[in-house]
mmCIF file of C-alpha atoms in Angstrom:
data_model
loop_
_atom_site.group_PDB
_atom_site.id
_atom_site.type_symbol
_atom_site.label_atom_id
_atom_site.label_comp_id
_atom_site.label_asym_id
_atom_site.label_seq_id
_atom_site.Cartn_x
_atom_site.Cartn_y
_atom_site.Cartn_z
ATOM 1 C CA MET A 1 90.176 -29.862 8.596
ATOM 2 C CA MET A 2 87.601 -32.796 8.419
ATOM 3 C CA LYS A 3 89.247 -34.210 11.427
ATOM 4 C CA TYR A 4 88.855 -30.771 13.359
ATOM 5 C CA THR A 5 85.215 -30.646 12.136
ATOM 6 C CA TYR A 6 84.512 -34.109 13.391
ATOM 7 C CA LEU A 7 85.946 -33.383 16.835
ATOM 8 C CA VAL A 8 83.782 -30.303 17.105
ATOM 9 C CA LEU A 9 80.574 -32.170 16.006
ATOM 10 C CA LEU A 10 81.382 -34.996 18.560
ATOM 11 C CA LEU A 11 81.717 -32.539 21.441
ATOM 12 C CA ILE A 12 78.432 -30.816 20.551
ATOM 13 C CA THR A 13 76.902 -34.234 20.517
ATOM 14 C CA MET A 14 78.269 -35.329 23.795
ATOM 15 C CA TRP A 15 77.046 -32.058 25.325
ATOM 16 C CA LEU A 16 73.556 -32.467 24.004
ATOM 17 C CA THR A 17 73.411 -36.009 25.335
ATOM 18 C CA SER A 18 74.507 -34.856 28.689
ATOM 19 C CA ALA A 19 71.950 -32.132 28.716
ATOM 20 C CA CYS A 20 69.085 -34.404 27.571
ATOM 21 C CA GLU A 21 69.987 -36.940 30.304
ATOM 22 C CA GLN A 22 70.097 -34.380 33.132
ATOM 23 C CA SER A 23 66.663 -33.065 31.904
ATOM 24 C CA ASP A 24 65.126 -36.452 31.891
ATOM 25 C CA ARG A 25 66.512 -37.197 35.419
ATOM 26 C CA SER A 26 65.055 -33.955 36.343
ATOM 27 C CA LYS A 27 61.634 -34.909 35.009
ATOM 28 C CA ASP A 28 61.704 -38.274 36.446
ATOM 29 C CA LYS A 29 62.473 -36.886 40.054
ATOM 30 C CA GLY A 30 59.669 -34.316 39.770
ATOM 31 C CA GLY A 31 57.066 -37.000 38.790
ATOM 32 C CA HIS A 32 57.720 -39.617 41.078
ATOM 33 C CA GLY A 33 54.822 -40.559 43.116
ATOM 34 C CA ASP A 34 52.777 -38.657 45.637
ATOM 35 C CA SER A 35 55.674 -37.500 47.741
ATOM 36 C CA ALA A 36 57.146 -35.492 44.841
ATOM 37 C CA SER A 37 53.649 -33.852 44.460
ATOM 38 C CA LEU A 38 53.766 -32.924 48.159
ATOM 39 C CA ILE A 39 57.084 -31.051 47.676
ATOM 40 C CA GLY A 40 56.223 -29.555 44.568
ATOM 41 C CA ARG A 41 52.578 -28.263 45.587
ATOM 42 C CA GLY A 42 52.757 -27.836 49.175
ATOM 43 C CA THR A 43 54.500 -25.026 51.108
ATOM 44 C CA THR A 44 56.443 -25.184 54.385
ATOM 45 C CA ASN A 45 57.382 -22.451 56.923
ATOM 46 C CA ASN A 46 60.340 -24.214 58.109
ATOM 47 C CA PRO A 47 63.190 -24.769 55.673
ATOM 48 C CA SER A 48 64.858 -27.308 57.914
ATOM 49 C CA LEU A 49 61.903 -29.642 57.758
ATOM 50 C CA SER A 50 63.372 -32.841 56.305
ATOM 51 C CA THR A 51 61.989 -34.393 53.317
ATOM 52 C CA LEU A 52 61.804 -37.857 55.102
ATOM 53 C CA ASP A 53 59.582 -36.466 57.976
ATOM 54 C CA THR A 54 57.293 -34.713 55.507
ATOM 55 C CA GLU A 55 56.837 -37.764 53.510
ATOM 56 C CA LYS A 56 55.966 -39.625 56.563
ATOM 57 C CA ALA A 57 53.291 -37.259 57.415
ATOM 58 C CA TYR A 58 51.994 -36.960 53.941
ATOM 59 C CA GLU A 59 51.851 -40.803 53.266
ATOM 60 C CA LEU A 60 50.011 -41.271 56.660
ATOM 61 C CA CYS A 61 47.284 -38.568 55.718
ATOM 62 C CA ALA A 62 47.012 -39.969 52.335
ATOM 63 C CA GLU A 63 46.529 -43.349 53.478
ATOM 64 C CA VAL A 64 43.884 -42.387 56.006
ATOM 65 C CA LEU A 65 41.846 -40.523 53.504
ATOM 66 C CA SER A 66 41.914 -43.349 51.020
ATOM 67 C CA GLY A 67 40.801 -45.766 53.668
ATOM 68 C CA TYR A 68 38.232 -43.422 55.186
ATOM 69 C CA TYR A 69 36.342 -42.868 51.760
ATOM 70 C CA LYS A 70 36.384 -46.465 50.922
ATOM 71 C CA ALA A 71 35.064 -47.337 54.533
ATOM 72 C CA ILE A 72 31.979 -44.734 54.335
ATOM 73 C CA TRP A 73 31.178 -45.738 50.767
ATOM 74 C CA ASN A 74 32.100 -49.263 50.258
ATOM 75 C CA GLY A 75 31.928 -50.465 53.760
ATOM 76 C CA LEU A 76 35.450 -51.535 54.016
ATOM 77 C CA GLU A 77 37.198 -52.223 57.406
ATOM 78 C CA PHE A 78 39.240 -49.164 58.644
ATOM 79 C CA ASP A 79 41.649 -49.794 61.561
ATOM 80 C CA VAL A 80 41.523 -46.413 63.312
ATOM 81 C CA SER A 81 44.161 -47.385 65.781
ATOM 82 C CA ARG A 82 46.885 -47.705 63.107
ATOM 83 C CA TYR A 83 46.740 -43.972 62.645
ATOM 84 C CA ILE A 84 45.523 -42.549 66.139
ATOM 85 C CA ASP A 85 46.479 -43.012 69.618
ATOM 86 C CA ASN A 86 44.248 -40.601 71.481
ATOM 87 C CA PRO A 87 41.097 -42.742 72.706
ATOM 88 C CA ASN A 88 38.919 -39.863 72.295
ATOM 89 C CA LEU A 89 39.643 -39.108 68.710
ATOM 90 C CA LYS A 90 39.623 -42.877 67.980
ATOM 91 C CA LEU A 91 35.919 -42.919 69.316
ATOM 92 C CA TYR A 92 35.062 -39.886 67.264
ATOM 93 C CA THR A 93 36.585 -41.152 63.913
ATOM 94 C CA GLU A 94 34.963 -44.484 64.488
ATOM 95 C CA LYS A 95 31.607 -42.880 64.991
ATOM 96 C CA LYS A 96 32.168 -40.412 62.121
ATOM 97 C CA ILE A 97 32.660 -43.453 59.742
ATOM 98 C CA ARG A 98 29.885 -45.530 61.139
ATOM 99 C CA SER A 99 27.363 -42.704 60.940
ATOM 100 C CA GLN A 100 28.290 -41.683 57.555
ATOM 101 C CA TYR A 101 28.227 -45.369 56.126
ATOM 102 C CA ASN A 102 24.712 -45.877 57.688
ATOM 103 C CA LEU A 103 23.502 -42.814 56.313
ATOM 104 C CA PHE A 104 24.624 -43.573 52.728
ATOM 105 C CA ARG A 105 23.248 -47.305 53.056
ATOM 106 C CA LYS A 106 19.900 -45.987 54.316
ATOM 107 C CA ASN A 107 19.611 -43.812 51.313
ATOM 108 C CA ASN A 108 20.709 -46.538 48.972
ATOM 109 C CA LEU A 109 23.744 -44.647 47.810
ATOM 110 C CA THR A 110 26.488 -47.218 48.558
ATOM 111 C CA TYR A 111 26.017 -48.998 45.213
ATOM 112 C CA ASN A 112 28.012 -46.115 43.530
ATOM 113 C CA GLN A 113 31.352 -47.115 45.210
ATOM 114 C CA VAL A 114 34.649 -45.379 45.408
ATOM 115 C CA ARG A 115 37.358 -46.654 42.799
ATOM 116 C CA GLU A 116 40.091 -44.354 43.433
ATOM 117 C CA VAL A 117 41.123 -41.324 45.622
ATOM 118 C CA LYS A 118 43.531 -38.882 44.206
ATOM 119 C CA MET A 119 45.326 -36.528 46.515
ATOM 120 C CA GLU A 120 47.673 -33.637 46.763
ATOM 121 C CA ALA A 121 48.875 -31.456 49.568
ATOM 122 C CA GLU A 122 47.858 -27.948 49.249
ATOM 123 C CA LYS A 123 50.021 -26.983 52.394
ATOM 124 C CA VAL A 124 52.495 -28.473 54.752
ATOM 125 C CA ASP A 125 53.771 -26.749 57.783
ATOM 126 C CA TYR A 126 56.030 -27.590 60.733
ATOM 127 C CA ILE A 127 54.928 -25.856 63.839
ATOM 128 C CA GLU A 128 57.654 -25.813 66.573
ATOM 129 C CA GLY A 129 56.804 -25.464 70.301
ATOM 130 C CA GLU A 130 56.023 -27.354 73.356
ATOM 131 C CA GLN A 131 54.021 -29.696 71.321
ATOM 132 C CA SER A 132 55.546 -29.530 67.968
ATOM 133 C CA PHE A 133 53.477 -30.910 65.107
ATOM 134 C CA TYR A 134 52.816 -31.004 61.304
ATOM 135 C CA TYR A 135 49.811 -29.274 59.675
ATOM 136 C CA LEU A 136 48.711 -30.606 56.463
ATOM 137 C CA LYS A 137 45.916 -29.337 54.242
ATOM 138 C CA MET A 138 45.059 -32.208 51.697
ATOM 139 C CA ASN A 139 42.927 -31.967 48.872
ATOM 140 C CA ALA A 140 41.123 -35.159 47.845
ATOM 141 C CA ARG A 141 39.549 -36.024 44.552
ATOM 142 C CA ILE A 142 37.041 -39.149 45.212
ATOM 143 C CA ILE A 143 36.300 -41.008 41.934
ATOM 144 C CA LYS A 144 33.405 -43.379 42.095
ATOM 145 C CA ASP A 145 31.714 -45.727 39.692
ATOM 146 C CA VAL A 146 29.570 -42.841 38.454
ATOM 147 C CA GLY A 147 31.002 -39.289 38.839
ATOM 148 C CA GLU A 148 33.334 -37.884 41.234
ATOM 149 C CA TYR A 149 33.593 -35.089 44.090
ATOM 150 C CA ALA A 150 36.171 -33.349 46.027
ATOM 151 C CA GLU A 151 36.825 -32.390 49.512
ATOM 152 C CA SER A 152 39.633 -30.675 51.682
ATOM 153 C CA THR A 153 40.897 -32.096 55.036
ATOM 154 C CA GLU A 154 43.073 -30.649 57.428
ATOM 155 C CA PHE A 155 45.338 -32.803 59.483
ATOM 156 C CA LEU A 156 47.674 -32.298 62.555
ATOM 157 C CA VAL A 157 50.323 -34.832 62.837
ATOM 158 C CA GLN A 158 52.816 -35.653 65.604
ATOM 159 C CA ASP A 159 55.646 -38.023 65.907
ATOM 160 C CA LEU A 160 55.102 -39.598 69.442
ATOM 161 C CA LYS A 161 58.010 -41.645 70.501
ATOM 162 C CA GLY A 162 58.961 -42.584 67.067
ATOM 163 C CA LYS A 163 55.376 -43.252 65.793
ATOM 164 C CA VAL A 164 53.789 -40.762 63.530
ATOM 165 C CA VAL A 165 50.059 -40.397 64.374
ATOM 166 C CA ILE A 166 47.129 -38.048 63.681
ATOM 167 C CA VAL A 167 46.239 -35.982 66.684
ATOM 168 C CA ASP A 168 43.280 -34.043 64.892
ATOM 169 C CA TRP A 169 41.600 -33.966 61.276
ATOM 170 C CA TYR A 170 38.863 -31.812 60.118
ATOM 171 C CA THR A 171 37.088 -32.188 56.711
ATOM 172 C CA SER A 172 35.582 -28.850 55.711
ATOM 173 C CA GLY A 173 32.460 -28.531 53.675
ATOM 174 C CA LYS A 174 28.994 -27.306 53.863
ATOM 175 C CA ASP A 175 27.419 -30.663 54.664
ATOM 176 C CA SER A 176 30.450 -32.688 56.022
ATOM 177 C CA TYR A 177 30.219 -34.568 59.239
ATOM 178 C CA ASP A 178 32.885 -32.434 60.853
ATOM 179 C CA SER A 179 31.280 -29.151 60.075
ATOM 180 C CA ILE A 180 27.992 -30.430 61.376
ATOM 181 C CA MET A 181 29.262 -32.009 64.582
ATOM 182 C CA ARG A 182 32.267 -29.659 65.455
ATOM 183 C CA GLY A 183 30.930 -26.450 63.743
ATOM 184 C CA LYS A 184 31.861 -24.646 60.810
ATOM 185 C CA SER A 185 34.964 -22.647 59.839
ATOM 186 C CA GLN A 186 37.019 -24.517 62.598
ATOM 187 C CA VAL A 187 40.638 -23.522 63.184
ATOM 188 C CA ILE A 188 42.688 -26.480 63.180
ATOM 189 C CA ASN A 189 45.956 -25.706 65.107
ATOM 190 C CA ASN A 190 45.576 -27.275 68.566
ATOM 191 C CA PRO A 191 47.335 -30.653 68.938
ATOM 192 C CA ALA A 192 45.739 -31.325 72.442
ATOM 193 C CA ILE A 193 42.326 -30.510 71.418
ATOM 194 C CA TRP A 194 41.172 -34.112 72.122
ATOM 195 C CA GLU A 195 42.453 -34.181 75.688
ATOM 196 C CA ASN A 196 39.761 -31.455 76.576
ATOM 197 C CA SER A 197 37.163 -33.594 78.354
ATOM 198 C CA GLU A 198 34.423 -30.908 78.014
ATOM 199 C CA ARG A 199 34.788 -30.668 74.362
ATOM 200 C CA VAL A 200 34.876 -34.586 73.981
ATOM 201 C CA ASP A 201 31.622 -34.971 76.041
ATOM 202 C CA LYS A 202 29.843 -32.599 73.667
ATOM 203 C CA LEU A 203 30.743 -34.709 70.758
ATOM 204 C CA LYS A 204 29.655 -38.166 72.161
#
Protein backbone atom coordinates (compact mmCIF):
# COMPACT_ATOMS: atom_id res chain seq x y z
CA MET A 1 0.00 0.00 0.00
CA MET A 2 2.83 2.40 0.95
CA LYS A 3 4.57 1.51 -2.30
CA TYR A 4 1.45 2.35 -4.29
CA THR A 5 1.02 5.66 -2.44
CA TYR A 6 4.66 6.56 -3.13
CA LEU A 7 4.23 5.87 -6.86
CA VAL A 8 1.13 8.05 -7.01
CA LEU A 9 2.91 10.90 -5.21
CA LEU A 10 5.92 10.52 -7.51
CA LEU A 11 3.74 10.73 -10.62
CA ILE A 12 1.96 13.82 -9.27
CA THR A 13 5.31 15.48 -8.48
CA MET A 14 6.65 14.72 -11.97
CA TRP A 15 3.51 16.14 -13.57
CA LEU A 16 3.66 19.33 -11.48
CA THR A 17 7.37 19.81 -12.29
CA SER A 18 6.72 19.40 -16.01
CA ALA A 19 3.84 21.88 -15.92
CA CYS A 20 5.94 24.46 -14.07
CA GLU A 21 8.79 24.12 -16.55
CA GLN A 22 6.42 24.65 -19.49
CA SER A 23 4.96 27.71 -17.78
CA ASP A 24 8.42 29.15 -17.14
CA ARG A 25 9.42 28.60 -20.77
CA SER A 26 6.28 30.36 -21.95
CA LYS A 27 6.99 33.32 -19.69
CA ASP A 28 10.59 33.54 -20.87
CA LYS A 29 9.51 33.49 -24.50
CA GLY A 30 6.85 36.15 -24.00
CA GLY A 31 9.17 38.54 -22.21
CA HIS A 32 12.26 38.22 -24.38
CA GLY A 33 13.27 41.59 -25.73
CA ASP A 34 11.60 44.08 -28.04
CA SER A 35 10.65 41.64 -30.77
CA ALA A 36 8.45 39.70 -28.34
CA SER A 37 6.71 42.94 -27.39
CA LEU A 38 6.17 43.56 -31.08
CA ILE A 39 4.40 40.25 -31.71
CA GLY A 40 2.37 40.45 -28.54
CA ARG A 41 1.18 44.05 -28.83
CA GLY A 42 1.11 44.64 -32.55
CA THR A 43 -1.42 43.41 -35.07
CA THR A 44 -0.90 42.14 -38.57
CA ASN A 45 -3.32 41.79 -41.44
CA ASN A 46 -1.27 39.01 -43.02
CA PRO A 47 -1.03 35.71 -41.11
CA SER A 48 1.74 34.51 -43.45
CA LEU A 49 4.01 37.40 -42.43
CA SER A 50 7.14 35.75 -41.06
CA THR A 51 8.40 36.56 -37.58
CA LEU A 52 11.88 37.12 -38.98
CA ASP A 53 10.74 39.80 -41.46
CA THR A 54 8.57 41.44 -38.81
CA GLU A 55 11.47 41.56 -36.39
CA LYS A 56 13.76 43.08 -39.02
CA ALA A 57 11.27 45.87 -39.73
CA TYR A 58 10.66 46.47 -36.03
CA GLU A 59 14.34 46.51 -35.09
CA LEU A 60 15.10 48.97 -37.90
CA CYS A 61 12.39 51.39 -36.76
CA ALA A 62 13.37 51.04 -33.10
CA GLU A 63 17.01 51.78 -33.93
CA VAL A 64 16.04 54.81 -35.99
CA LEU A 65 13.86 56.26 -33.24
CA SER A 66 16.50 55.76 -30.58
CA GLY A 67 19.19 57.40 -32.74
CA TYR A 68 16.85 60.17 -33.82
CA TYR A 69 15.89 61.32 -30.32
CA LYS A 70 19.49 61.22 -29.13
CA ALA A 71 20.51 63.24 -32.19
CA ILE A 72 17.95 66.03 -31.74
CA TRP A 73 18.44 66.34 -27.97
CA ASN A 74 21.99 65.16 -27.28
CA GLY A 75 23.61 66.25 -30.54
CA LEU A 76 24.86 62.75 -31.33
CA GLU A 77 25.76 61.76 -34.90
CA PHE A 78 23.02 60.01 -36.84
CA ASP A 79 23.94 58.27 -40.10
CA VAL A 80 20.75 58.55 -42.13
CA SER A 81 22.18 56.53 -45.04
CA ARG A 82 22.23 53.39 -42.88
CA TYR A 83 18.43 53.34 -42.83
CA ILE A 84 17.25 55.31 -45.87
CA ASP A 85 18.10 54.92 -49.56
CA ASN A 86 15.87 57.53 -51.17
CA PRO A 87 17.94 60.75 -51.58
CA ASN A 88 14.91 63.01 -51.08
CA LEU A 89 13.91 61.34 -47.80
CA LYS A 90 17.56 61.45 -46.71
CA LEU A 91 17.70 65.23 -47.23
CA TYR A 92 14.38 65.76 -45.45
CA THR A 93 15.44 63.61 -42.49
CA GLU A 94 18.80 65.36 -42.18
CA LYS A 95 17.06 68.73 -42.25
CA LYS A 96 14.51 67.51 -39.71
CA ILE A 97 17.25 66.48 -37.27
CA ARG A 98 19.37 69.58 -37.81
CA SER A 99 16.43 71.99 -37.47
CA GLN A 100 15.18 70.46 -34.24
CA TYR A 101 18.61 70.25 -32.61
CA ASN A 102 19.35 73.88 -33.49
CA LEU A 103 15.96 74.94 -32.11
CA PHE A 104 16.49 73.10 -28.83
CA ARG A 105 20.03 74.44 -28.49
CA LYS A 106 18.91 77.99 -29.24
CA ASN A 107 16.35 77.74 -26.44
CA ASN A 108 18.88 76.20 -24.00
CA LEU A 109 17.02 72.90 -23.82
CA THR A 110 19.79 70.50 -24.80
CA TYR A 111 21.15 70.34 -21.23
CA ASN A 112 18.24 68.00 -20.41
CA GLN A 113 19.43 65.01 -22.40
CA VAL A 114 17.83 61.76 -23.47
CA ARG A 115 18.90 58.77 -21.37
CA GLU A 116 16.68 56.06 -22.79
CA VAL A 117 14.01 55.52 -25.42
CA LYS A 118 11.46 52.80 -24.71
CA MET A 119 9.35 51.55 -27.58
CA GLU A 120 6.54 49.24 -28.48
CA ALA A 121 4.76 48.54 -31.75
CA GLU A 122 1.09 49.44 -31.57
CA LYS A 123 0.43 48.09 -35.05
CA VAL A 124 2.28 46.09 -37.71
CA ASP A 125 0.81 45.38 -41.14
CA TYR A 126 2.18 43.88 -44.31
CA ILE A 127 0.62 45.48 -47.40
CA GLU A 128 0.94 43.47 -50.58
CA GLY A 129 0.85 45.01 -54.05
CA GLU A 130 3.10 46.35 -56.80
CA GLN A 131 5.29 47.84 -54.07
CA SER A 132 4.73 45.63 -51.03
CA PHE A 133 5.72 47.21 -47.74
CA TYR A 134 5.44 47.02 -43.99
CA TYR A 135 3.45 49.57 -42.03
CA LEU A 136 4.42 50.08 -38.39
CA LYS A 137 3.02 52.43 -35.81
CA MET A 138 5.59 52.82 -33.04
CA ASN A 139 4.97 54.39 -29.65
CA ALA A 140 8.10 55.84 -28.07
CA ARG A 141 8.60 57.01 -24.51
CA ILE A 142 11.55 59.38 -24.34
CA ILE A 143 13.14 59.36 -20.88
CA LYS A 144 15.31 62.39 -20.14
CA ASP A 145 17.50 63.54 -17.25
CA VAL A 146 14.45 65.35 -15.95
CA GLY A 147 11.02 64.14 -17.00
CA GLU A 148 9.84 62.27 -20.05
CA TYR A 149 7.39 62.52 -22.93
CA ALA A 150 5.78 60.23 -25.51
CA GLU A 151 5.25 60.34 -29.27
CA SER A 152 3.89 58.06 -31.97
CA THR A 153 5.64 57.59 -35.30
CA GLU A 154 4.40 55.78 -38.40
CA PHE A 155 6.86 53.99 -40.67
CA LEU A 156 6.76 52.44 -44.11
CA VAL A 157 9.49 49.84 -44.58
CA GLN A 158 10.48 47.90 -47.69
CA ASP A 159 12.89 45.12 -48.48
CA LEU A 160 14.80 46.44 -51.49
CA LYS A 161 17.09 43.81 -53.00
CA GLY A 162 17.72 42.21 -49.65
CA LYS A 163 18.17 45.47 -47.72
CA VAL A 164 15.45 46.57 -45.34
CA VAL A 165 15.02 50.36 -45.57
CA ILE A 166 12.63 53.07 -44.47
CA VAL A 167 10.73 54.65 -47.36
CA ASP A 168 8.66 57.07 -45.27
CA TRP A 169 8.18 58.04 -41.64
CA TYR A 170 5.96 60.57 -39.94
CA THR A 171 5.83 61.64 -36.31
CA SER A 172 2.41 62.89 -35.31
CA GLY A 173 1.74 65.48 -32.66
CA LYS A 174 0.51 69.04 -32.50
CA ASP A 175 3.95 70.66 -32.70
CA SER A 176 5.98 67.91 -34.33
CA TYR A 177 8.32 68.84 -37.17
CA ASP A 178 6.44 66.56 -39.58
CA SER A 179 3.01 67.97 -38.76
CA ILE A 180 4.31 71.51 -39.29
CA MET A 181 6.21 70.79 -42.50
CA ARG A 182 4.01 68.13 -44.08
CA GLY A 183 0.65 68.97 -42.55
CA LYS A 184 -1.43 67.43 -39.79
CA SER A 185 -3.33 64.15 -39.97
CA GLN A 186 -1.32 62.73 -42.86
CA VAL A 187 -2.23 59.28 -44.17
CA ILE A 188 1.01 57.30 -44.33
CA ASN A 189 0.43 54.62 -46.95
CA ASN A 190 2.44 55.54 -50.06
CA PRO A 191 5.93 53.99 -50.28
CA ALA A 192 6.71 56.05 -53.39
CA ILE A 193 5.78 59.42 -51.89
CA TRP A 194 9.38 60.70 -51.86
CA GLU A 195 9.70 60.09 -55.58
CA ASN A 196 7.19 62.88 -56.19
CA SER A 197 9.39 65.84 -57.22
CA GLU A 198 6.63 68.43 -56.72
CA ARG A 199 6.07 67.34 -53.14
CA VAL A 200 9.78 67.24 -52.42
CA ASP A 201 10.29 70.77 -53.81
CA LYS A 202 7.69 72.12 -51.38
CA LEU A 203 9.57 70.68 -48.43
CA LYS A 204 13.00 72.01 -49.35
